[in-house]
CSV table of C-alpha atoms in Angstrom, one decimal:
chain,number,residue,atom,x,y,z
W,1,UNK,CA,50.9,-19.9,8.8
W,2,UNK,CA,47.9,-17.3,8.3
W,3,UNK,CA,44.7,-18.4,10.2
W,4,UNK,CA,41.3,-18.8,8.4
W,5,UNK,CA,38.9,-15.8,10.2
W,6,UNK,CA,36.4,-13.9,8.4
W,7,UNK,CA,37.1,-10.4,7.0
W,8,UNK,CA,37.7,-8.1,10.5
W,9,UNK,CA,37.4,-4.8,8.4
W,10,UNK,CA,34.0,-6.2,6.8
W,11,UNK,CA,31.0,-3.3,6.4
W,12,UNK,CA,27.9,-4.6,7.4
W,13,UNK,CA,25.6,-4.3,3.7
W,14,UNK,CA,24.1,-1.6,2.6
W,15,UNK,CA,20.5,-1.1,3.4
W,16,UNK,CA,18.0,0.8,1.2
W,17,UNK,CA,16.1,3.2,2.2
W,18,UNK,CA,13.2,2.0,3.4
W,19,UNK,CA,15.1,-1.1,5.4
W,20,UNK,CA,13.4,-0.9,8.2
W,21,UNK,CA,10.5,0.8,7.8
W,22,UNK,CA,6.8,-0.6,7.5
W,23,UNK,CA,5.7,0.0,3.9
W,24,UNK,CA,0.9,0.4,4.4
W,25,UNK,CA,-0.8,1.6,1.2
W,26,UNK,CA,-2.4,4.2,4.0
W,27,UNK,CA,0.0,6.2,4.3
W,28,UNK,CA,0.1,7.9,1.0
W,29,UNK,CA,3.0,10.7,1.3
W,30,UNK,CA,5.3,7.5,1.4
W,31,UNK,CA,4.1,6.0,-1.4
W,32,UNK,CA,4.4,9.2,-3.5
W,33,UNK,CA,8.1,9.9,-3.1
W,34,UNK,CA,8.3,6.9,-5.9
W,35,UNK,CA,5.8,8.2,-8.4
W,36,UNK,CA,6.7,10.7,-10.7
W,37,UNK,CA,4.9,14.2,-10.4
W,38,UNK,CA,4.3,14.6,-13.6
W,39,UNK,CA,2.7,11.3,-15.0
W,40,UNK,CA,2.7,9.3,-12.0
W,41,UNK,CA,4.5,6.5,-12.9
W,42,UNK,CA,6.0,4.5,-10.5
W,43,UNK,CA,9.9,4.8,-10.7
W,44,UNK,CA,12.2,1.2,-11.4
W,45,UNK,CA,14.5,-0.2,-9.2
W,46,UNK,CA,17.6,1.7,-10.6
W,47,UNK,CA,16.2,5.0,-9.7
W,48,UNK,CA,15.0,4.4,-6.3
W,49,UNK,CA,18.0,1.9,-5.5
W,50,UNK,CA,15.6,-0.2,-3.4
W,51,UNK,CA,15.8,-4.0,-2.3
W,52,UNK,CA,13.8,-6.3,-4.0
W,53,UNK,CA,11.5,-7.0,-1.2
W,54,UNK,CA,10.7,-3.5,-0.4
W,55,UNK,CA,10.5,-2.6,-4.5
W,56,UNK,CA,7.8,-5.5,-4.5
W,57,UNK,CA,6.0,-4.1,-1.1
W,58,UNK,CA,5.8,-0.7,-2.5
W,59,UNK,CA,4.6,-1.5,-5.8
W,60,UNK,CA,1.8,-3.5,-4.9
W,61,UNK,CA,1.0,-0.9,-1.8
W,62,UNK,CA,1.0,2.1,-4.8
W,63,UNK,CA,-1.4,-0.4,-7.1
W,64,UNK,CA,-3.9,-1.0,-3.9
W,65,UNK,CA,-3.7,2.7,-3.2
W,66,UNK,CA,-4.6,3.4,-6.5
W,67,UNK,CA,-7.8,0.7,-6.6
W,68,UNK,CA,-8.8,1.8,-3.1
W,69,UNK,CA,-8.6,5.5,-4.0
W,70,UNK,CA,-6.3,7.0,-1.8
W,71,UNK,CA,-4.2,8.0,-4.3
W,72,UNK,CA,-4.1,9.5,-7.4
W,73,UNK,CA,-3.4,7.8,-10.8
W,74,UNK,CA,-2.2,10.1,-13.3
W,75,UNK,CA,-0.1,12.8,-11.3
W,76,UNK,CA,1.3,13.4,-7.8
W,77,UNK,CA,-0.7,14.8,-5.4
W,78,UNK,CA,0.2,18.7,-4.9
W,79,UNK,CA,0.6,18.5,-1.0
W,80,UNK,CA,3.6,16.3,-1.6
W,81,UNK,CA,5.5,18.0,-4.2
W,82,UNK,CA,7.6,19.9,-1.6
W,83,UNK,CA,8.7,16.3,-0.1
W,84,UNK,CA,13.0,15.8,0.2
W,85,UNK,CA,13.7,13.6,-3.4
W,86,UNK,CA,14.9,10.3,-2.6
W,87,UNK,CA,15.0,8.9,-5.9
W,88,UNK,CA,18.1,9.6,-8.1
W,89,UNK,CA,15.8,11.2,-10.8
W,90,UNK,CA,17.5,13.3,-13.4
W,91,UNK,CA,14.3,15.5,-15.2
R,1,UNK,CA,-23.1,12.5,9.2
R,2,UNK,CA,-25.6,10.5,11.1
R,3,UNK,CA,-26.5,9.0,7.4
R,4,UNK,CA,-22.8,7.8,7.5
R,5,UNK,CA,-23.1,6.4,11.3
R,6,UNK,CA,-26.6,4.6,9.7
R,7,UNK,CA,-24.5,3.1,6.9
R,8,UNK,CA,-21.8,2.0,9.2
R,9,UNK,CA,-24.4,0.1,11.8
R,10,UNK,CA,-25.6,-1.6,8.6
R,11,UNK,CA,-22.8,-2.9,7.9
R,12,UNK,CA,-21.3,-4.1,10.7
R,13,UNK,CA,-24.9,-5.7,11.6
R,14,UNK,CA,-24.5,-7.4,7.9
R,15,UNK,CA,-21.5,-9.0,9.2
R,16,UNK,CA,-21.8,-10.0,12.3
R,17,UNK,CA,-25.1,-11.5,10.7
R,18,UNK,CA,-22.4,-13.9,8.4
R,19,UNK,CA,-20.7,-14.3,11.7
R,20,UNK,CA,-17.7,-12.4,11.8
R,21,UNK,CA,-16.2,-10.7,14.5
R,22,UNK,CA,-15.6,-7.3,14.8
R,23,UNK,CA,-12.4,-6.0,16.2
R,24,UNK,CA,-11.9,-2.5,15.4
R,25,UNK,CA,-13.5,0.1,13.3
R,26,UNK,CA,-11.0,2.9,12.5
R,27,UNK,CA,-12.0,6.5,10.9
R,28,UNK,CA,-9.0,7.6,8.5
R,29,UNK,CA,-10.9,11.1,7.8
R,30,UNK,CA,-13.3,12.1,5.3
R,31,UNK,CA,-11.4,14.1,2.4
R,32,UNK,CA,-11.9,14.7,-1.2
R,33,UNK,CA,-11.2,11.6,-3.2
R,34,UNK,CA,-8.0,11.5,-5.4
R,35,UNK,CA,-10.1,11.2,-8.1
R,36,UNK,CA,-13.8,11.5,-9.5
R,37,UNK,CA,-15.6,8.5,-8.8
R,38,UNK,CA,-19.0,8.0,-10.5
R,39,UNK,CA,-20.9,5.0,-8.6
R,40,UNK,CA,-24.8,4.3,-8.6
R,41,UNK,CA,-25.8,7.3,-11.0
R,42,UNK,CA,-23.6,9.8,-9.5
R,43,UNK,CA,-20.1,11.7,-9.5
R,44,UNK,CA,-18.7,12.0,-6.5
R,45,UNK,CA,-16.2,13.8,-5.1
R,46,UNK,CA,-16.1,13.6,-1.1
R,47,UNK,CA,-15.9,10.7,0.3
R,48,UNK,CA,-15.3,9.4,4.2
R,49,UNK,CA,-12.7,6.6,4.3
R,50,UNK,CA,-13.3,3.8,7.3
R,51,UNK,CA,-11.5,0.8,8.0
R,52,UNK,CA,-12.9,-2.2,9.9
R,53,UNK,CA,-10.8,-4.9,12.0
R,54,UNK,CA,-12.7,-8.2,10.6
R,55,UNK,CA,-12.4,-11.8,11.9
R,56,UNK,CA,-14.1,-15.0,10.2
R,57,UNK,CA,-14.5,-17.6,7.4
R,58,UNK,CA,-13.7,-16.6,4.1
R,59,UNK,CA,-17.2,-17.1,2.3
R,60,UNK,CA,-18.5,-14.2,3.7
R,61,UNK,CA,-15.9,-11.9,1.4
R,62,UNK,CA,-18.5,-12.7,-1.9
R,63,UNK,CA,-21.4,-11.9,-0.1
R,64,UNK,CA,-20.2,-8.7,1.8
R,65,UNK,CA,-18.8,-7.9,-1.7
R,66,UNK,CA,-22.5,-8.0,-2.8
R,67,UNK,CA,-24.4,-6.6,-0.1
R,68,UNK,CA,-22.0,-3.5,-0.3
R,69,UNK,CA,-22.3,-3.0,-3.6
R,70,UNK,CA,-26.2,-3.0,-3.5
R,71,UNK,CA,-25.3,-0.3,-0.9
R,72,UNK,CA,-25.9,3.3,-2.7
R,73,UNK,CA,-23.6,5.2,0.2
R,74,UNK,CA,-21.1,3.1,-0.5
R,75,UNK,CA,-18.7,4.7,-3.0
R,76,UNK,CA,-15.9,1.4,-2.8
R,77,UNK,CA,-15.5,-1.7,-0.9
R,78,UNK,CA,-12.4,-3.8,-0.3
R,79,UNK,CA,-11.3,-6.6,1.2
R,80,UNK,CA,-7.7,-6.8,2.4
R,81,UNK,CA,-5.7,-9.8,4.5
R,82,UNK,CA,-4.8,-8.8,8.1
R,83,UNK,CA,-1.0,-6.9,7.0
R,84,UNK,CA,1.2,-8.9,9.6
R,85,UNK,CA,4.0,-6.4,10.0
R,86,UNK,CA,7.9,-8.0,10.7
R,87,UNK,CA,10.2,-6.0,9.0
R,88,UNK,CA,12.7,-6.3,12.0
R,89,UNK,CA,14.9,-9.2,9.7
R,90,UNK,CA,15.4,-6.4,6.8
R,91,UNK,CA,19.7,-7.2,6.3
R,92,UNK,CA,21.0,-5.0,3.9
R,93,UNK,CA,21.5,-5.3,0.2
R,94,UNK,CA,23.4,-8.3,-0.8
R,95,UNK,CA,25.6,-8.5,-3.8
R,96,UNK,CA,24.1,-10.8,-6.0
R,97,UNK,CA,27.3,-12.2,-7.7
R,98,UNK,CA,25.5,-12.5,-11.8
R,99,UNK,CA,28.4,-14.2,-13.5
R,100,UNK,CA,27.8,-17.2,-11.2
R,101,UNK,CA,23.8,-17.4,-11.7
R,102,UNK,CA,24.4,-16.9,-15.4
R,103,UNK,CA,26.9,-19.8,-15.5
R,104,UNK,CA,25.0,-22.2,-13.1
R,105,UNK,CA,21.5,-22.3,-15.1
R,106,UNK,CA,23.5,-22.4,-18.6
């Protein structure tokens, strides 16, 4: 008779990137590696591949950023251009 | 930069006049803004960014508001909640199974 257990070979989930991580709408290099360097748009959730919580947290960290002015609107700022890509952008 | 320690007493002294308690006042640098900012007759383009650890009753935010924006040296004001950080829970991504929700609200 097979006994009722939970999956043994069971993966823990998948975290995001950021899972983990404190998201502050100080620290501006963060927030840039979702904007795109050309337009600076902030990227959707199928191109980062965030969670929902941290795709809300960033969002509204980019738009206070923006109003605060720590960061710029219309493009990326040049120092981070040279960041590692984390989004799976295709130009 | 003793015209930006003059603005700073002001402020604080505008507070703690409202009654609110000072806990910290951080300096995050002074760099060029992102972008050009044209407040009180003028374009700037420098600007020194400060950050001040508040505590007290909420009708002070209108009048701060006010008095800052009477202020000429101040380029922008903001009032933010106190971020409590706990990010320690963050589990992974769940599958969300969409047949079911789809089913369930129809």
């Amino acid at each position: 008779q097979p006994i009722q257990m939970e999956n043994p070979y069971e993966e823990p989930p998948k975290k995001c990137v950021l899972c983990g991580i404190n998201v502050d709408y100080k620290n501006v290099q963060l927030l840039s590696q979702f904007v795109s360097p050309h337009t600076g748009c902030i990227y959707g959730r199928h191109i980062t591949g965030l969670c929902d919580k941290k795709q809300k947290e960033i969002t509204k960290a980019i738009k206070r950023a923006h109003v605060f002015g720590f960061m710029p609107v219309m493009f990326k700022n040049p120092s981070f251009l040279t960041d590692p890509k984390i989004c799976n952008v295709k130009y | 930069k003793p015209e930006t320690a003059a603005v700073l007493k002001r402020t604080v002294e505008a507070l703690m006049e409202r009654g609110a308690i000072v806990r910290n006042l951080e300096n995050l640098g002074e760099r060029s803004l992102p972008y050009k900012i044209s407040k009180h007759k003028e374009r700037h383009r420098r600007g020194g960014y400060f950050l001040i650890d508040l505590e007290g009753p909420p009708s002070i935010v209108s009048t701060m508001m006010d008095h800052l924006g009477r202020d000429i040296d101040v380029i922008r004001r903001a009032f933010i909640k106190h971020p409590v950080s706990k990010t320690e829970e963050c589990s992974g991504i769940i599958p969300v199974n969409y047949e079911d929700k789809l089913i369930a609200k129809k």
